[in-house]
Short mmCIF file of C-alpha atoms and ligand atoms in Angstrom, two decimals:
data_model
loop_
_atom_site.label_atom_id
_atom_site.label_comp_id
_atom_site.label_asym_id
_atom_site.label_seq_id
_atom_site.Cartn_x
_atom_site.Cartn_y
_atom_site.Cartn_z
CA MET A 1 -10.60 76.75 -7.98
CA LYS A 2 -11.07 74.49 -10.99
CA LYS A 3 -10.19 70.90 -10.20
CA PHE A 4 -8.26 69.18 -13.00
CA LEU A 5 -6.54 66.15 -11.44
CA ASP A 6 -7.37 63.50 -8.84
CA LEU A 7 -4.44 61.46 -7.52
CA GLY A 8 -6.63 59.36 -5.26
CA LEU A 9 -6.46 58.70 -1.53
CA GLN A 10 -2.98 59.34 -0.22
CA PRO A 11 -1.29 59.01 3.17
CA LEU A 12 0.94 61.79 4.53
CA ALA A 13 4.01 61.61 2.31
CA ASN A 14 6.67 61.93 4.99
CA SER A 15 4.96 59.73 7.61
CA TYR A 16 7.26 56.72 7.33
CA ILE A 17 5.84 53.77 9.25
CA LYS A 18 7.62 51.98 12.10
CA TYR A 19 7.55 48.17 12.03
CA GLU A 20 5.39 48.02 15.18
CA LYS A 21 2.78 50.20 13.51
CA LEU A 22 2.57 48.37 10.19
CA ASN A 23 -0.88 46.99 10.95
CA PHE A 24 -2.34 50.31 12.15
CA LYS A 25 -4.78 52.04 9.84
CA GLU A 26 -3.16 55.04 8.16
CA LYS A 27 -4.97 58.33 7.79
CA LYS A 28 -5.52 59.15 4.14
CA PHE A 29 -6.71 62.23 2.32
CA ARG A 30 -7.87 62.92 -1.19
CA LEU A 31 -5.13 64.45 -3.27
CA SER A 32 -6.74 66.54 -5.95
CA ILE A 33 -5.24 69.48 -7.75
CA GLY A 34 -6.89 72.63 -9.01
CA PHE A 35 -6.22 75.83 -10.95
CA ASN A 36 -7.30 79.30 -9.96
CA PRO A 37 -8.08 81.23 -13.16
CA LYS A 38 -7.91 84.56 -11.30
CA ASN A 39 -4.33 84.37 -10.07
CA TYR A 40 -3.15 81.32 -12.09
CA LEU A 41 -2.17 79.47 -8.93
CA VAL A 42 -2.05 75.67 -9.09
CA SER A 43 -2.61 74.04 -5.72
CA ILE A 44 -3.83 70.95 -3.94
CA LEU A 45 -7.44 71.20 -2.82
CA ASN A 46 -7.33 69.56 0.62
CA THR A 47 -4.79 70.87 3.05
CA ILE A 48 -3.51 69.13 6.17
CA PRO A 49 -2.77 71.17 9.34
CA LYS A 50 0.92 72.12 9.24
CA GLU A 51 1.57 70.75 12.75
CA LYS A 52 0.72 67.25 11.48
CA MET A 53 3.50 67.43 8.90
CA PHE A 54 6.22 69.72 10.23
CA ASN A 55 6.97 68.68 13.77
CA GLU A 56 9.74 67.17 15.88
CA ASN A 57 9.97 64.08 13.68
CA TYR A 58 10.54 65.58 10.25
CA PRO A 59 12.57 63.06 8.23
CA TYR A 60 13.83 65.06 5.24
CA LYS A 61 17.34 66.47 5.38
CA SER A 62 18.60 68.73 2.59
CA SER A 63 22.21 67.75 3.24
CA GLU A 64 21.63 64.16 2.08
CA SER A 65 22.61 64.91 -1.49
CA PHE A 66 25.79 66.26 -2.99
CA THR A 67 23.73 68.14 -5.60
CA MET A 68 21.84 70.13 -2.96
CA ARG A 69 24.91 70.82 -0.82
CA LYS A 70 26.68 72.16 -3.90
CA SER A 71 23.69 74.22 -5.02
CA PHE A 72 23.43 75.92 -1.59
CA LYS A 73 27.17 76.50 -1.40
CA ASP A 74 27.34 78.07 -4.87
CA LEU A 75 24.38 80.31 -4.11
CA SER A 76 25.72 81.48 -0.76
CA LEU A 77 29.05 82.45 -2.35
CA LYS A 78 27.20 84.34 -5.06
CA ILE A 79 24.97 86.11 -2.54
CA GLN A 80 27.91 87.23 -0.42
CA LYS A 81 29.77 88.53 -3.46
CA LYS A 82 26.85 90.23 -5.20
CA PHE A 83 24.60 91.57 -2.42
CA LYS A 84 27.09 91.82 0.47
CA PRO A 85 24.39 91.40 3.14
CA ASN A 86 25.22 92.06 6.80
CA LEU A 87 22.46 89.81 8.00
CA VAL A 88 20.84 86.90 6.16
CA LEU A 89 17.84 84.86 7.30
CA GLU A 90 16.67 81.53 5.96
CA ILE A 91 13.05 80.46 6.27
CA GLY A 92 13.04 76.65 6.50
CA SER A 93 16.72 76.18 7.32
CA ASN A 94 16.28 72.39 7.61
CA ASP A 95 19.56 70.76 8.72
CA GLY A 96 21.68 73.76 7.74
CA ALA A 97 22.77 72.92 4.18
CA PHE A 98 22.50 76.62 3.28
CA ILE A 99 23.23 78.48 6.52
CA LYS A 100 26.43 76.64 7.23
CA ASN A 101 28.06 78.49 4.34
CA PHE A 102 27.84 81.76 6.32
CA GLN A 103 29.66 83.15 9.33
CA LYS A 104 27.56 82.43 12.41
CA LYS A 105 27.12 86.10 13.29
CA ASN A 106 25.70 86.90 9.83
CA ILE A 107 22.96 84.29 9.56
CA ILE A 108 19.70 83.32 11.26
CA GLY A 109 17.82 80.10 10.63
CA VAL A 110 14.09 79.60 11.08
CA GLU A 111 13.02 75.97 11.24
CA PRO A 112 9.80 74.77 12.90
CA CYS A 113 10.83 71.10 12.86
CA LYS A 114 12.48 70.75 16.25
CA ASN A 115 14.67 67.75 15.38
CA LEU A 116 16.23 69.75 12.51
CA ALA A 117 16.57 73.04 14.40
CA LYS A 118 18.43 71.11 17.11
CA ILE A 119 21.12 70.13 14.58
CA THR A 120 21.99 73.70 13.54
CA ARG A 121 21.69 75.07 17.07
CA LYS A 122 24.15 72.45 18.27
CA GLN A 123 26.56 73.70 15.62
CA GLY A 124 26.23 77.22 17.02
CA TYR A 125 23.87 78.77 14.45
CA THR A 126 21.07 81.00 15.74
CA THR A 127 17.97 79.00 14.88
CA PHE A 128 14.39 79.86 15.81
CA SER A 129 12.35 76.70 16.01
CA GLU A 130 9.10 78.38 15.07
CA TYR A 131 6.88 78.86 12.04
CA TRP A 132 7.73 81.98 10.07
CA ASN A 133 5.10 84.63 10.85
CA VAL A 134 4.61 88.27 11.82
CA SER A 135 5.26 87.82 15.53
CA LEU A 136 8.55 86.02 14.89
CA ALA A 137 9.55 88.68 12.34
CA LYS A 138 8.84 91.40 14.92
CA LYS A 139 10.94 89.60 17.52
CA ILE A 140 13.89 89.16 15.15
CA SER A 141 13.84 92.62 13.58
CA LYS A 142 13.62 94.43 16.92
CA LYS A 143 17.38 93.96 17.17
CA GLN A 144 18.40 94.38 13.54
CA LYS A 145 16.72 94.37 10.14
CA VAL A 146 17.60 91.58 7.71
CA ASP A 147 19.28 92.41 4.37
CA LEU A 148 18.48 89.18 2.62
CA ILE A 149 15.89 86.49 3.22
CA TYR A 150 16.29 83.17 1.45
CA SER A 151 13.81 80.35 1.35
CA ALA A 152 14.10 77.19 -0.72
CA ASN A 153 11.32 74.62 -1.05
CA THR A 154 9.39 76.19 1.77
CA LEU A 155 6.96 78.73 0.30
CA SER A 156 5.25 75.86 -1.53
CA HIS A 157 4.53 74.35 1.93
CA ILE A 158 2.90 77.37 3.59
CA LYS A 159 -0.78 78.16 3.24
CA ASP A 160 -0.85 81.66 4.68
CA PHE A 161 0.73 83.97 2.08
CA SER A 162 -0.36 87.03 4.01
CA GLY A 163 1.51 85.92 7.16
CA ILE A 164 4.67 85.12 5.20
CA PHE A 165 4.93 88.26 3.13
CA ARG A 166 3.86 90.67 5.87
CA ALA A 167 6.60 89.13 7.99
CA VAL A 168 9.06 89.51 5.11
CA ASN A 169 8.17 93.19 4.65
CA LEU A 170 8.50 93.80 8.37
CA SER A 171 11.92 92.28 8.76
CA LEU A 172 13.66 93.37 5.54
CA SER A 173 15.96 96.39 5.65
CA LYS A 174 15.18 99.31 3.28
CA ASN A 175 16.93 97.80 0.28
CA GLY A 176 16.75 94.23 1.50
CA ILE A 177 15.74 91.44 -0.85
CA LEU A 178 13.95 88.12 -0.75
CA ILE A 179 15.09 85.07 -2.72
CA LEU A 180 12.58 82.27 -3.17
CA GLU A 181 13.35 78.94 -4.78
CA ASP A 182 10.71 76.34 -5.53
CA PRO A 183 9.93 73.71 -8.18
CA SER A 184 8.80 75.26 -11.44
CA LEU A 185 5.29 74.56 -12.68
CA LEU A 186 6.53 74.77 -16.25
CA GLU A 187 9.06 71.98 -15.65
CA CYS A 188 6.43 69.99 -13.76
CA VAL A 189 4.03 70.23 -16.70
CA LYS A 190 6.70 69.55 -19.33
CA LYS A 191 7.88 66.42 -17.47
CA ALA A 192 4.39 65.27 -16.39
CA ALA A 193 5.92 65.25 -12.91
CA TYR A 194 2.65 64.79 -11.05
CA ASP A 195 4.62 63.54 -8.04
CA GLN A 196 5.52 67.15 -7.25
CA PHE A 197 2.06 67.12 -5.66
CA TYR A 198 1.69 65.59 -2.20
CA CYS A 199 0.32 66.77 1.14
CA GLU A 200 3.27 69.09 1.84
CA HIS A 201 3.38 70.71 -1.58
CA LEU A 202 0.34 72.93 -1.41
CA TYR A 203 1.45 74.77 -4.53
CA VAL A 204 3.69 74.36 -7.52
CA PHE A 205 4.39 77.91 -8.65
CA SER A 206 4.59 79.54 -12.03
CA THR A 207 6.11 83.01 -12.39
CA ILE A 208 2.76 84.39 -13.50
CA ALA A 209 1.05 83.15 -10.33
CA LEU A 210 3.80 84.26 -7.98
CA LYS A 211 3.85 87.71 -9.57
CA GLU A 212 0.12 88.11 -8.85
CA ILE A 213 0.53 87.00 -5.23
CA LEU A 214 3.53 89.24 -4.55
CA LYS A 215 1.78 92.28 -6.01
CA LYS A 216 -0.68 92.28 -3.11
CA PHE A 217 2.22 92.76 -0.69
CA ASN A 218 4.04 95.48 -2.69
CA LEU A 219 6.69 93.02 -3.73
CA GLU A 220 7.99 92.30 -7.23
CA ILE A 221 10.30 89.88 -8.99
CA PHE A 222 13.39 91.55 -10.44
CA ASN A 223 15.26 88.50 -11.67
CA ILE A 224 14.80 84.77 -12.17
CA GLU A 225 17.30 81.95 -12.45
CA ASN A 226 16.15 78.60 -13.78
CA THR A 227 17.92 75.90 -11.80
CA LYS A 228 18.11 72.14 -12.24
CA THR A 229 17.42 71.21 -8.61
CA HIS A 230 14.36 69.19 -7.62
CA GLY A 231 13.49 68.40 -11.22
CA GLY A 232 13.70 72.03 -12.41
CA SER A 233 13.15 74.98 -10.09
CA ASN A 234 12.95 78.74 -10.33
CA ARG A 235 14.98 81.03 -8.12
CA TYR A 236 13.10 84.32 -7.81
CA PHE A 237 14.88 87.51 -6.75
CA ILE A 238 12.29 89.80 -5.16
CA LYS A 239 12.31 93.41 -3.97
CA LYS A 240 9.91 95.89 -2.47
CA PHE A 241 8.16 98.13 -5.06
CA ASP A 242 9.90 101.20 -3.67
CA ASN A 243 13.38 99.71 -3.74
CA PHE A 244 14.97 101.23 -6.84
CA SER A 245 18.43 99.73 -6.36
CA TYR A 246 17.67 96.89 -8.73
CA LYS A 247 16.44 97.03 -12.33
CA ILE A 248 13.91 94.47 -13.50
CA SER A 249 15.83 92.00 -15.63
CA LYS A 250 14.61 90.98 -19.08
CA ASN A 251 14.63 87.46 -17.70
CA VAL A 252 11.40 88.10 -15.85
CA ASN A 253 9.36 88.74 -18.98
CA LYS A 254 11.19 86.00 -20.80
CA ASN A 255 9.97 83.50 -18.19
CA ILE A 256 6.46 84.94 -18.21
CA ASN A 257 6.24 84.76 -22.01
CA LEU A 258 7.49 81.19 -22.06
CA GLU A 259 4.96 80.17 -19.42
CA LYS A 260 2.18 81.79 -21.43
CA LYS A 261 3.41 80.07 -24.58
CA TYR A 262 2.98 76.76 -22.72
CA GLY A 263 -0.48 77.90 -21.60
CA LEU A 264 0.13 78.04 -17.84
CA HIS A 265 -2.56 80.72 -17.65
CA LYS A 266 -5.25 78.41 -19.07
CA ILE A 267 -7.19 75.54 -17.53
CA GLU A 268 -7.05 73.60 -20.85
CA THR A 269 -3.30 73.11 -20.35
CA PHE A 270 -3.90 71.43 -17.01
CA LYS A 271 -6.65 69.23 -18.40
CA LYS A 272 -4.16 67.97 -20.98
CA PHE A 273 -1.60 67.52 -18.20
CA ALA A 274 -4.14 65.37 -16.33
CA ASN A 275 -4.58 63.15 -19.42
CA ARG A 276 -0.83 62.67 -19.64
CA VAL A 277 -0.72 61.75 -15.96
CA SER A 278 -3.33 59.08 -16.46
CA LEU A 279 -1.38 57.65 -19.45
CA SER A 280 1.79 57.76 -17.36
CA LYS A 281 0.11 55.63 -14.69
CA LYS A 282 -1.03 53.01 -17.25
CA ARG A 283 2.40 52.85 -18.83
CA LEU A 284 4.29 52.51 -15.54
CA ILE A 285 1.98 49.71 -14.40
CA ARG A 286 2.45 47.94 -17.74
CA ILE A 287 6.26 48.15 -17.53
CA ILE A 288 6.30 46.82 -13.99
CA LYS A 289 3.83 44.01 -14.76
CA ASN A 290 5.99 42.85 -17.68
CA ILE A 291 9.09 42.77 -15.51
CA LYS A 292 7.31 40.79 -12.80
CA LYS A 293 5.90 38.37 -15.41
CA ASN A 294 9.50 37.56 -16.28
CA LYS A 295 10.21 36.91 -12.58
CA LYS A 296 12.76 39.69 -12.30
CA LYS A 297 13.49 41.60 -9.12
CA ILE A 298 12.74 45.31 -8.69
CA ILE A 299 13.99 47.49 -5.84
CA GLY A 300 13.55 51.25 -5.29
CA TYR A 301 16.16 54.00 -4.96
CA GLY A 302 15.40 57.12 -2.89
CA ALA A 303 12.31 56.79 -0.65
CA THR A 304 11.16 60.29 -1.57
CA ALA A 305 7.96 62.10 -0.67
CA LYS A 306 7.37 62.14 -4.43
CA SER A 307 7.52 58.31 -4.55
CA CYS A 308 4.65 58.21 -2.09
CA THR A 309 2.39 59.92 -4.64
CA VAL A 310 3.50 57.65 -7.50
CA LEU A 311 3.27 54.36 -5.60
CA ASN A 312 -0.13 55.11 -4.11
CA TYR A 313 -1.60 56.58 -7.29
CA CYS A 314 -0.39 53.58 -9.33
CA ASN A 315 -1.14 50.95 -6.62
CA ILE A 316 2.42 49.72 -6.58
CA GLY A 317 3.41 47.87 -3.43
CA VAL A 318 5.40 45.03 -1.89
CA LYS A 319 4.38 42.58 -4.63
CA GLU A 320 6.15 44.71 -7.18
CA ILE A 321 9.04 46.38 -5.33
CA ASP A 322 11.00 44.35 -2.75
CA PHE A 323 12.45 47.31 -0.84
CA PHE A 324 13.84 50.83 -1.23
CA TYR A 325 17.37 51.99 -0.55
CA ASP A 326 17.81 55.38 1.11
CA THR A 327 20.64 57.18 2.85
CA THR A 328 18.49 59.04 5.42
CA SER A 329 18.99 57.52 8.87
CA TYR A 330 15.48 58.44 10.03
CA LYS A 331 13.85 56.58 7.11
CA ILE A 332 15.98 53.42 7.37
CA GLY A 333 14.16 50.44 8.91
CA LYS A 334 10.77 52.08 8.37
CA PHE A 335 8.20 51.53 5.63
CA LEU A 336 6.88 53.84 2.93
CA PRO A 337 3.45 55.31 3.71
CA GLY A 338 0.59 53.56 1.95
CA SER A 339 2.59 51.07 -0.09
CA LYS A 340 4.36 49.78 3.07
CA ILE A 341 7.54 48.93 1.18
CA GLU A 342 10.53 48.53 3.49
CA ILE A 343 13.35 51.10 3.43
CA LYS A 344 16.85 49.71 3.84
CA LYS A 345 20.15 51.38 4.51
CA TYR A 346 21.76 52.30 1.22
CA LYS A 347 24.39 49.98 -0.21
CA LYS A 348 26.07 50.38 -3.60
CA LEU A 349 23.92 48.57 -6.15
CA THR A 350 25.02 45.16 -7.37
CA ARG A 351 23.52 42.92 -10.03
CA ASP A 352 22.86 40.09 -7.52
CA GLU A 353 20.60 42.39 -5.60
CA ALA A 354 18.31 43.65 -8.33
CA ASP A 355 17.56 43.49 -12.03
CA TYR A 356 15.61 46.75 -12.09
CA VAL A 357 15.69 49.80 -9.84
CA PHE A 358 12.76 52.21 -9.62
CA LEU A 359 14.20 55.72 -9.45
CA GLY A 360 12.24 57.37 -6.65
CA ALA A 361 14.73 60.23 -6.51
CA TRP A 362 14.57 60.91 -10.27
CA ASN A 363 15.58 64.51 -9.60
CA PHE A 364 19.04 63.22 -8.60
CA LYS A 365 19.40 60.94 -11.63
CA LYS A 366 22.78 62.39 -12.62
CA GLU A 367 24.24 62.04 -9.12
CA ILE A 368 22.82 58.52 -8.73
CA PHE A 369 23.93 57.26 -12.15
CA LYS A 370 27.43 58.47 -11.40
CA LYS A 371 27.40 56.55 -8.13
CA GLU A 372 25.95 53.39 -9.70
CA LYS A 373 28.19 53.20 -12.78
CA GLU A 374 29.17 49.59 -12.06
CA PHE A 375 25.56 48.42 -11.77
CA LEU A 376 24.72 50.05 -15.09
CA LYS A 377 27.84 48.66 -16.75
CA LYS A 378 26.88 45.15 -15.66
CA GLY A 379 23.48 45.42 -17.31
CA GLY A 380 21.44 46.68 -14.36
CA LYS A 381 18.49 48.83 -15.41
CA PHE A 382 16.59 51.70 -13.88
CA ILE A 383 12.87 52.39 -14.25
CA THR A 384 11.83 56.01 -14.35
CA HIS A 385 8.39 57.56 -14.78
CA ILE A 386 9.77 60.97 -15.82
CA PRO A 387 8.99 62.36 -18.39
CA ILE A 388 7.32 59.14 -19.58
CA PRO A 389 7.66 55.75 -17.89
CA LYS A 390 10.55 53.81 -19.41
CA ILE A 391 13.45 51.50 -18.68
CA ILE A 392 16.90 53.07 -18.89
P1 JHZ B 401 14.22 64.51 -2.49
C1 JHZ B 401 11.34 66.45 0.17
O1 JHZ B 401 10.79 65.80 -0.95
C2 JHZ B 401 10.21 66.98 1.00
P2 JHZ B 401 11.43 64.47 -1.54
C3 JHZ B 401 9.97 68.43 0.90
N1 JHZ B 401 8.56 68.63 1.02
C4 JHZ B 401 10.44 69.06 -0.36
O2 JHZ B 401 9.92 70.05 -0.78
C5 JHZ B 401 11.64 68.53 -1.02
O3 JHZ B 401 12.20 67.49 -0.25
C6 JHZ B 401 12.68 69.59 -1.17
C7 JHZ B 401 17.58 59.87 -0.86
N2 JHZ B 401 18.82 59.73 -1.64
O4 JHZ B 401 15.23 65.53 -2.23
C8 JHZ B 401 17.61 60.95 0.18
C9 JHZ B 401 19.51 58.55 -1.57
O5 JHZ B 401 19.12 57.62 -0.86
O6 JHZ B 401 14.02 64.14 -3.91
C10 JHZ B 401 16.16 61.37 0.26
O7 JHZ B 401 15.44 60.50 1.14
N3 JHZ B 401 20.64 58.44 -2.32
C11 JHZ B 401 10.69 69.14 1.99
O8 JHZ B 401 11.51 63.46 -0.46
C12 JHZ B 401 15.66 61.14 -1.16
O9 JHZ B 401 16.53 60.21 -1.75
C13 JHZ B 401 21.11 59.43 -3.12
O10 JHZ B 401 22.14 59.28 -3.79
O11 JHZ B 401 10.67 64.11 -2.75
C14 JHZ B 401 15.67 62.41 -1.99
O12 JHZ B 401 14.58 63.19 -1.66
C15 JHZ B 401 20.36 60.65 -3.18
C16 JHZ B 401 20.82 61.77 -4.08
C17 JHZ B 401 19.22 60.75 -2.43
O13 JHZ B 401 12.90 65.04 -1.87
#
């Protein structure tokens, strides 16, 4: 691994702090990012045991945003029309934003975070509250093989590729397919979105890296869709080598060529990315300092895991941002890790409340701007750090 970026000491991104624990010392780890020139994989260099992050208190719920609910609904309709699977399985089913678009008898959820699995089970969906691995795949496929496995924003969280893909191969029916969806490294580099890296995001994938990894497990990408979710993601359609029911789309090489054109196979590209990240930090600090010099009030919008990286890397805290608004019940009343900024229950933005709003959930800018039309009309401003820090 060749290290190219150091984002400093960071707390666990989704460990929101309770008021009573504000004075406790938080555990921190060094967040540095590296590039593997052999398989082109970009990953964080220190990993945290999965049980520390994905447990019975996992705060993130996919259903919190209209954009994600719509994306999962559209995809599930497409899947049912195009692939007509008898049985679908989702790895990382979270609070059910995807699985609830299927008939209960046709879908299985796998979700290790017990608080989330409880939600979908209560609604009557078969949900295994376990980590996806070979023994679980054996247990599930004893009864019936799966025709389609879907997993969004989950592969990037799992260290053990061998466990995942052996389990996939075991449980897929003869012509079954796997669909993976994760943030795109190309979009991350283009937007200098360094906040895609935090303890949970072990990897940000490029097509060229994923292709190399899949090859080892006799799996190959036969199509790619570039989606707008989570700041620009890729949806990979994957089949077994010996499944000849699908032709490899021209899209696959198109994506690979574009990634190579941007240099995602070379360390130099990531060194340049690291320089842009450092400039981004300086610029964001400058913008915020100027606002504070003029005695204006800043609040945050969307207490994301990504915000944790930005705030801690740029040393932004309670002196700069008064509080964050968020819609997630679990986060409300707690404090952001590291920066210890309070999270309040979301209320429509008004001009009396803030002059500037730091856009933590920049990936939902369109949805948020639509919701906050009045604030913008009355002269309220947002601060974003993507693709370069600016006031909008
Ligand atoms: P959002 C999480 O990252 C963690 P985060 C995880 N590791 C991952 O991979 C991605 O999700 C998928 C709030 N919000 O999706 C809700 C509002 O308050 O960018 C969420 O707390 N109002 C699993 O945390 C946060 O913002 C709104 O109008 O970086 C969004 O978090 C909207 C749209 C969102 O993921």
